[in-house]
Coordinates of C-alpha atoms in Angstrom, one line a residue:
M1 CA 18.0 184.0 -1.6
S2 CA 21.4 185.6 -2.6
P3 CA 24.6 183.6 -2.4
P4 CA 27.2 185.0 -0.1
V5 CA 30.0 186.9 -1.9
A6 CA 33.4 185.3 -1.4
P7 CA 35.5 187.2 1.2
P8 CA 39.0 188.4 0.2
G9 CA 41.4 185.5 -0.1
W10 CA 38.7 182.9 -0.8
S11 CA 40.1 180.0 -2.8
R12 CA 38.2 179.4 -6.1
W13 CA 39.0 175.7 -5.7
L14 CA 36.4 175.5 -3.0
V15 CA 33.6 176.2 -5.5
P16 CA 33.9 172.9 -7.6
P17 CA 33.2 170.7 -4.5
A18 CA 30.0 172.7 -3.9
A19 CA 29.0 172.0 -7.5
L20 CA 30.0 168.3 -7.2
S21 CA 27.8 167.7 -4.2
V22 CA 24.8 168.6 -6.3
H23 CA 25.9 167.0 -9.5
L24 CA 26.9 163.7 -7.9
S25 CA 23.4 163.5 -6.3
I26 CA 21.3 164.3 -9.4
G27 CA 23.6 162.1 -11.5
Q28 CA 21.7 159.2 -9.9
A29 CA 19.4 159.5 -13.0
Y30 CA 22.0 157.6 -15.0
A31 CA 21.5 154.5 -12.7
W32 CA 17.8 154.3 -13.5
S33 CA 18.4 151.1 -15.6
V34 CA 19.1 149.2 -12.3
F35 CA 15.5 149.8 -11.3
K36 CA 14.0 148.8 -14.7
P37 CA 14.0 145.0 -14.3
P38 CA 12.6 145.0 -10.8
L39 CA 9.8 147.5 -11.8
E40 CA 9.0 145.5 -14.9
S41 CA 8.7 142.3 -12.7
A42 CA 6.8 143.9 -9.8
L43 CA 4.4 146.0 -11.8
G44 CA 4.1 144.0 -15.1
L45 CA 5.7 146.7 -17.3
S46 CA 7.3 146.6 -20.7
G47 CA 10.8 147.9 -21.4
T48 CA 9.3 151.0 -23.0
Q49 CA 7.0 151.7 -20.0
S50 CA 9.7 151.3 -17.4
A51 CA 11.8 153.9 -19.3
L52 CA 9.0 156.6 -18.8
P53 CA 10.3 158.0 -15.5
F54 CA 13.8 158.4 -16.9
Q55 CA 12.5 159.9 -20.2
L56 CA 10.2 162.4 -18.5
G57 CA 13.0 163.3 -16.1
I58 CA 15.3 164.2 -19.0
V59 CA 12.5 166.1 -20.7
M60 CA 11.8 168.1 -17.5
L61 CA 15.6 168.6 -17.1
G62 CA 15.8 170.4 -20.4
L63 CA 12.6 172.4 -20.0
S64 CA 13.3 173.5 -16.5
A65 CA 16.8 174.5 -17.5
A66 CA 15.5 176.4 -20.5
F67 CA 12.7 178.3 -18.6
G68 CA 14.7 178.7 -15.4
G69 CA 18.1 179.6 -16.8
T70 CA 17.5 183.4 -16.7
L71 CA 16.1 183.1 -13.2
V72 CA 19.1 181.1 -12.1
E73 CA 21.4 183.8 -13.5
R74 CA 19.4 186.5 -11.6
K75 CA 18.9 184.7 -8.2
G76 CA 22.3 182.9 -8.1
P77 CA 23.6 179.4 -7.5
R78 CA 22.5 179.0 -3.8
W79 CA 18.8 179.6 -4.7
A80 CA 19.1 177.2 -7.6
M81 CA 20.8 174.5 -5.5
T82 CA 18.0 174.8 -2.9
V83 CA 15.3 174.4 -5.4
A84 CA 17.1 171.4 -6.9
L85 CA 17.4 169.8 -3.5
I86 CA 13.7 170.2 -2.7
C87 CA 12.5 168.9 -6.1
F88 CA 14.9 166.0 -6.5
S89 CA 14.4 164.6 -3.0
S90 CA 10.6 165.1 -3.2
G91 CA 10.6 163.2 -6.5
F92 CA 12.1 160.2 -4.7
L93 CA 9.7 160.4 -1.8
L94 CA 6.7 160.5 -4.2
S95 CA 8.1 157.6 -6.1
A96 CA 8.5 155.7 -2.8
L97 CA 4.8 156.3 -2.1
G98 CA 3.9 155.2 -5.7
A99 CA 5.9 152.0 -5.4
S100 CA 4.4 151.2 -2.0
L101 CA 0.8 151.7 -3.4
E102 CA 1.8 150.0 -6.7
Q103 CA 0.7 153.2 -8.6
Y104 CA 3.2 153.5 -11.4
W105 CA 1.8 156.8 -12.5
L106 CA 2.9 158.3 -9.2
I107 CA 6.5 157.0 -9.8
V108 CA 6.4 158.6 -13.3
F109 CA 5.1 161.9 -11.8
G110 CA 7.5 161.9 -8.8
Y111 CA 10.7 160.8 -10.3
G112 CA 10.1 162.1 -13.8
F113 CA 8.2 165.4 -13.4
V114 CA 9.1 166.7 -9.9
G115 CA 12.5 165.1 -9.8
G116 CA 13.2 166.2 -13.4
I117 CA 12.7 169.8 -12.4
G118 CA 15.3 169.3 -9.7
L119 CA 17.6 167.7 -12.4
G120 CA 17.4 170.8 -14.6
I121 CA 17.8 173.5 -12.1
G122 CA 20.5 171.6 -10.3
Y123 CA 22.4 170.9 -13.5
I124 CA 22.8 174.5 -14.5
S125 CA 23.1 175.9 -11.0
P126 CA 26.9 176.1 -10.9
V127 CA 27.8 176.5 -14.5
S128 CA 27.8 180.3 -14.8
T129 CA 29.5 180.7 -11.4
L130 CA 32.3 178.3 -12.3
I131 CA 33.0 180.0 -15.6
K132 CA 33.3 183.3 -13.7
W133 CA 35.7 181.8 -11.2
F134 CA 37.8 180.1 -13.9
P135 CA 37.9 182.4 -17.0
D136 CA 41.3 181.0 -18.0
R137 CA 40.2 177.3 -18.0
P138 CA 36.4 177.1 -18.6
G139 CA 36.5 173.6 -20.1
M140 CA 38.3 172.2 -17.1
A141 CA 36.2 174.1 -14.6
T142 CA 32.8 173.0 -16.0
G143 CA 34.2 169.5 -16.6
I144 CA 35.1 169.1 -12.9
A145 CA 31.5 169.9 -11.8
I146 CA 29.6 168.2 -14.7
M147 CA 31.9 165.2 -14.1
G148 CA 29.8 164.7 -11.0
F149 CA 26.6 164.3 -12.9
G150 CA 28.2 161.6 -15.0
G151 CA 29.8 159.9 -11.9
G152 CA 26.6 159.9 -9.9
A153 CA 25.7 156.4 -11.2
L154 CA 29.1 155.2 -10.2
I155 CA 27.9 155.5 -6.6
A156 CA 24.2 155.0 -7.2
S157 CA 24.3 151.9 -9.3
P158 CA 26.0 149.5 -6.9
W159 CA 24.3 151.2 -4.0
S160 CA 20.8 150.8 -5.5
S161 CA 21.6 147.2 -6.5
Q162 CA 22.7 146.4 -3.0
M163 CA 19.5 148.0 -1.5
L164 CA 17.3 146.0 -3.8
E165 CA 19.1 142.9 -2.8
S166 CA 18.7 143.7 0.9
F167 CA 15.2 145.1 0.8
G168 CA 13.8 142.9 -1.9
S169 CA 12.9 143.6 -5.5
D170 CA 9.2 143.6 -4.9
S171 CA 7.2 146.8 -4.7
S172 CA 7.8 147.3 -1.0
G173 CA 11.6 146.8 -1.4
I174 CA 11.6 149.3 -4.3
A175 CA 9.7 151.8 -2.2
L176 CA 12.1 151.5 0.7
A177 CA 15.1 152.0 -1.7
F178 CA 13.5 155.2 -3.2
L179 CA 12.9 156.5 0.4
V180 CA 16.5 156.0 1.4
H181 CA 17.7 157.7 -1.8
G182 CA 15.5 160.8 -1.3
L183 CA 16.6 161.3 2.3
S184 CA 20.3 160.7 1.7
Y185 CA 20.6 163.0 -1.3
A186 CA 18.8 165.8 0.5
V187 CA 21.6 165.8 3.1
F188 CA 24.4 165.5 0.6
M189 CA 23.0 168.3 -1.6
L190 CA 22.7 170.6 1.4
L191 CA 26.5 170.7 1.6
G192 CA 26.6 172.4 -1.8
V193 CA 24.0 174.9 -0.7
L194 CA 26.0 175.9 2.3
L195 CA 29.4 176.0 0.6
V196 CA 28.8 177.8 -2.7
R197 CA 30.1 181.4 -3.2
V198 CA 30.2 183.9 -6.0
P199 CA 33.3 186.0 -6.8
R200 CA 33.5 189.5 -5.5
H201 CA 35.3 190.5 -8.7
A202 CA 36.0 188.5 -11.8
P203 CA 39.3 186.7 -11.1
E204 CA 42.2 187.3 -13.5
A205 CA 43.5 184.5 -15.6
R206 CA 46.6 182.8 -14.2
G207 CA 49.6 183.6 -16.3
P208 CA 50.0 185.5 -19.6
A209 CA 49.5 182.4 -21.8
R210 CA 46.1 181.8 -20.2
Q211 CA 44.6 185.3 -20.5
A212 CA 41.0 184.9 -21.4
P213 CA 40.0 186.9 -24.5
A214 CA 37.2 189.4 -24.3
G215 CA 35.4 187.8 -27.2
P216 CA 31.8 188.3 -28.3
Q217 CA 29.1 189.0 -25.8
V218 CA 25.6 187.9 -26.8
S219 CA 22.4 187.9 -24.8
A220 CA 20.3 184.8 -24.4
N221 CA 17.4 186.2 -26.4
R222 CA 19.8 187.1 -29.3
A223 CA 21.6 183.8 -29.1
I224 CA 18.6 181.7 -29.9
R225 CA 18.1 183.7 -33.1
T226 CA 21.6 182.8 -34.5
P227 CA 22.3 179.7 -36.7
Q228 CA 25.2 178.9 -34.3
F229 CA 22.8 178.2 -31.5
W230 CA 20.7 175.8 -33.5
L231 CA 23.6 174.0 -35.1
L232 CA 25.1 173.4 -31.7
W233 CA 21.6 172.3 -30.5
I234 CA 21.7 169.6 -33.3
V235 CA 25.3 168.6 -32.3
L236 CA 24.4 168.2 -28.6
C237 CA 21.1 166.4 -29.4
M238 CA 22.7 163.9 -31.7
N239 CA 25.6 163.2 -29.4
V240 CA 23.3 162.8 -26.4
T241 CA 20.8 160.5 -28.3
A242 CA 23.7 158.2 -29.2
G243 CA 25.0 157.9 -25.6
I244 CA 21.7 157.8 -23.8
G245 CA 20.4 155.0 -26.0
I246 CA 23.0 152.7 -24.4
L247 CA 22.9 154.3 -21.0
E248 CA 19.2 154.0 -20.3
K249 CA 19.1 150.3 -21.2
A250 CA 22.6 149.4 -20.2
A251 CA 21.9 146.6 -17.7
P252 CA 19.3 144.6 -19.8
M253 CA 21.3 145.4 -23.0
I254 CA 24.5 143.6 -22.0
T255 CA 22.4 140.8 -20.5
D256 CA 20.6 140.3 -23.9
F257 CA 23.8 140.6 -25.9
F258 CA 25.4 137.6 -24.2
A259 CA 22.4 135.6 -23.1
D260 CA 23.0 132.9 -25.8
T261 CA 26.7 132.6 -25.3
S262 CA 28.8 130.4 -23.0
T263 CA 29.5 133.4 -20.7
P264 CA 26.1 135.0 -19.9
V265 CA 26.0 138.2 -17.8
S266 CA 24.5 138.0 -14.3
V267 CA 22.4 140.7 -12.7
T268 CA 25.3 141.7 -10.5
A269 CA 27.7 141.9 -13.4
A270 CA 25.2 144.0 -15.4
A271 CA 25.0 146.5 -12.5
G272 CA 28.8 146.6 -12.5
F273 CA 28.6 147.4 -16.3
V274 CA 26.3 150.3 -15.5
A275 CA 28.9 151.5 -12.9
L276 CA 31.7 151.2 -15.5
L277 CA 29.7 153.3 -18.0
S278 CA 29.3 155.8 -15.3
A279 CA 33.0 155.9 -14.7
A280 CA 33.6 156.4 -18.4
N281 CA 30.9 159.1 -18.5
M282 CA 32.6 160.8 -15.5
A283 CA 36.2 160.5 -16.8
G284 CA 35.1 161.8 -20.2
R285 CA 33.6 164.9 -18.7
I286 CA 36.9 166.1 -17.1
G287 CA 39.3 164.5 -19.5
W288 CA 37.8 165.5 -22.8
S289 CA 36.6 168.9 -21.7
S290 CA 40.2 169.7 -20.4
T291 CA 41.5 168.5 -23.8
S292 CA 39.2 170.9 -25.5
D293 CA 41.0 173.8 -23.8
L294 CA 44.1 172.7 -25.7
I295 CA 42.7 171.6 -29.2
G296 CA 39.5 173.6 -29.4
R297 CA 35.8 172.9 -29.1
K298 CA 35.1 172.1 -32.8
N299 CA 38.0 169.6 -32.9
I300 CA 36.9 167.8 -29.8
Y301 CA 33.4 167.4 -31.2
R302 CA 34.8 166.0 -34.3
V303 CA 36.2 163.3 -32.1
Y304 CA 33.0 162.7 -30.2
L305 CA 30.8 162.4 -33.3
G306 CA 33.2 160.7 -35.8
V307 CA 34.9 158.2 -33.5
G308 CA 31.5 157.6 -31.7
A309 CA 30.0 156.5 -35.0
L310 CA 32.9 154.1 -35.5
M311 CA 32.4 152.6 -32.0
Y312 CA 28.7 152.0 -32.7
A313 CA 29.7 150.3 -36.0
L314 CA 32.1 148.0 -34.1
I315 CA 29.4 147.0 -31.6
A316 CA 26.8 146.4 -34.4
L317 CA 29.2 144.2 -36.4
F318 CA 31.2 142.4 -33.8
G319 CA 29.8 143.2 -30.3
D320 CA 28.1 139.9 -29.6
S321 CA 31.2 137.9 -30.5
S322 CA 33.6 139.7 -28.1
K323 CA 32.6 140.9 -24.6
P324 CA 35.8 143.0 -24.2
L325 CA 35.1 144.7 -27.6
F326 CA 31.5 145.4 -26.6
I327 CA 32.4 146.8 -23.2
L328 CA 35.4 148.9 -24.5
S329 CA 33.3 150.4 -27.4
A330 CA 30.4 151.3 -25.0
L331 CA 32.9 152.9 -22.6
V332 CA 34.3 155.1 -25.4
I333 CA 30.8 156.1 -26.5
L334 CA 29.9 157.0 -22.9
S335 CA 33.1 159.0 -22.4
F336 CA 32.2 161.0 -25.5
Y337 CA 28.7 161.4 -24.2
G338 CA 29.9 162.9 -21.0
G339 CA 32.6 164.9 -22.7
G340 CA 30.0 166.5 -24.9
F341 CA 28.0 167.8 -21.9
A342 CA 31.1 169.1 -20.1
T343 CA 32.5 170.8 -23.2
V344 CA 29.3 172.5 -24.4
P345 CA 29.4 175.4 -21.8
A346 CA 32.9 176.3 -22.9
Y347 CA 31.8 176.1 -26.6
L348 CA 28.9 178.4 -25.7
K349 CA 31.4 180.8 -24.0
D350 CA 33.6 180.8 -27.1
L351 CA 30.6 181.6 -29.4
F352 CA 28.5 183.9 -27.2
G353 CA 30.7 185.1 -24.4
T354 CA 30.0 185.1 -20.6
Y355 CA 27.3 187.7 -20.6
Q356 CA 24.4 185.3 -20.2
V357 CA 26.1 182.0 -20.7
G358 CA 24.1 180.3 -18.0
A359 CA 20.8 181.2 -19.5
I360 CA 22.0 180.3 -23.0
H361 CA 23.1 176.9 -21.6
G362 CA 19.7 176.4 -20.1
R363 CA 18.0 177.0 -23.4
L364 CA 20.4 174.6 -25.2
L365 CA 19.6 171.8 -22.8
T366 CA 16.2 171.5 -24.6
A367 CA 18.4 169.3 -27.0
W368 CA 18.9 167.0 -24.0
S369 CA 15.1 166.9 -23.5
T370 CA 14.6 165.8 -27.1
A371 CA 17.4 163.3 -26.9
G372 CA 16.1 161.9 -23.6
V373 CA 12.9 160.9 -25.4
L374 CA 14.5 160.0 -28.8
G375 CA 17.4 157.8 -27.6
P376 CA 15.4 155.5 -25.2
L377 CA 12.5 155.4 -27.6
I378 CA 14.6 154.2 -30.5
V379 CA 16.3 151.5 -28.5
N380 CA 13.3 150.3 -26.4
W381 CA 10.7 150.5 -29.1
I382 CA 12.8 148.6 -31.7
A383 CA 13.9 146.0 -29.1
D384 CA 10.2 145.4 -28.0
R385 CA 9.2 145.1 -31.7
Q386 CA 12.0 142.7 -32.5
E387 CA 11.2 140.6 -29.4
E388 CA 7.6 140.4 -30.6
A389 CA 8.9 139.1 -33.9
G390 CA 10.6 136.3 -32.2
R391 CA 14.2 137.6 -32.2
H392 CA 16.5 137.7 -29.2
G393 CA 20.0 138.5 -28.1
A394 CA 22.0 141.0 -30.0
S395 CA 19.6 141.1 -32.9
L396 CA 17.2 143.1 -30.7
Y397 CA 19.5 146.1 -31.1
G398 CA 21.1 146.0 -34.6
L399 CA 18.6 148.4 -36.3
S400 CA 18.7 150.9 -33.5
F401 CA 22.6 151.0 -33.6
V402 CA 22.5 151.7 -37.4
I403 CA 20.1 154.6 -36.6
M404 CA 22.5 155.9 -34.0
I405 CA 25.4 155.9 -36.5
G406 CA 23.3 158.0 -38.9
L407 CA 22.4 160.5 -36.1
L408 CA 26.1 160.9 -35.2
V409 CA 26.9 161.7 -38.9
V410 CA 24.2 164.4 -38.9
G411 CA 25.8 165.9 -35.7
F412 CA 29.2 165.8 -37.3
V413 CA 28.0 167.8 -40.4
A414 CA 26.3 170.4 -38.1
N415 CA 29.5 170.9 -36.1
E416 CA 31.4 171.6 -39.4
L417 CA 28.9 174.3 -40.3
I418 CA 29.4 176.3 -37.0
R419 CA 31.1 179.7 -37.6
P420 CA 31.8 182.8 -35.3
V421 CA 28.7 184.8 -34.4
D422 CA 28.0 187.8 -36.6
P423 CA 28.9 191.0 -34.7
R424 CA 25.4 192.4 -35.2
H425 CA 24.2 190.0 -32.5
H426 CA 26.8 191.3 -30.0
V427 CA 25.7 193.2 -26.9
P428 CA 27.0 196.8 -26.8
A429 CA 29.8 197.1 -24.2
P430 CA 28.0 199.7 -22.0
K431 CA 24.9 197.5 -21.7
E432 CA 27.1 194.5 -20.7
A433 CA 28.9 196.6 -18.1
A434 CA 25.6 197.8 -16.6
H435 CA 24.4 194.2 -16.4
V436 CA 27.5 193.1 -14.6
R437 CA 27.3 196.0 -12.1
R438 CA 23.6 195.2 -11.4
Q439 CA 24.4 191.5 -10.8
R440 CA 27.1 192.5 -8.3
S441 CA 24.9 194.9 -6.4
E442 CA 22.2 192.2 -6.2
S443 CA 24.7 189.7 -4.9
A444 CA 26.0 192.1 -2.3

């Protein structure tokens, strides 16, 4: 399935909405914490067990992006969006069946494995196309689309909470909520499939001050042999681990933090906190990635990692004594988490060029797979162990927050070590030109 080539006069500003329709849908993954308490109650699960669908989904996101990245580059964004639609929606339908039958393994398989493949293919589906449409502002362009993934929970969190309230939080109510999700997202993602276009020719940068430099051009196979790729892998993994540790357990975390205070957090307010985190995640993706076009990718990652460590320290030391401080610090961390995702395609473009940036991006997302296991595992496992030891409230999370600070410091050091790619890894110009001509002929 080849995407239609844009006709003469086609506005490049019609492409981000196509990407947003997919990313807003698959961004529902960030609202998983809304389903954790009902699943734990209905099926008798621990916090660690209820995180499994989300963790497996993130693992499959990275793996499917890594193995499918080259295929997405070759077959184009429409094919990728179609695959994402089928897998993501099917994952919900399988999960609905699993909840109805009270077979948790089917929820893990459906949402985590099948839906996770949809997450990965859908996530990378528009990245390369957007960079080709916006060579002058790659950070902004990818930020607009990837903003949708961060903002998906802004819609899904209150929507899911309302459905569970209406349908009930028992297994049948959860099943019905999963069913509605699967059917609704299929329709919404179809809009992106129908709207997406690829450029007939690479658009020129707007204005002399925004001329995109030619820069290095490195193939995906060569990129993974460079230290720059693996240093950036560490940077992304550490930043994602720190953010996802809060995000996956957001609703029960804020409830635990203030359970013993005079102002406990209700279930509805906890769902609202998840939505706020989603808004920060979304705003960070467009705000910080656009800022990176002005101050540079390395500098913006210094902010993500350095200030992020400071925010974690504030929560660990004073979070349980001040609800505004806890919420504000968590919002800043999640804005950096989202900004890191939106900035990394432009960082890859700076280091490796546009030659196979989509495939390189797919391989880099294995860092997300690792972080998707590492972040929730650290927070949930330590919280479960602390609870078994008789602790409660904010003390369930102190140790895990200290670990997150250490991981952010590791990421900061890795970012400082990144240097331009050695010219010996660059693709010769004639080979790159032949590759571009072949892609255009396949699209036509």
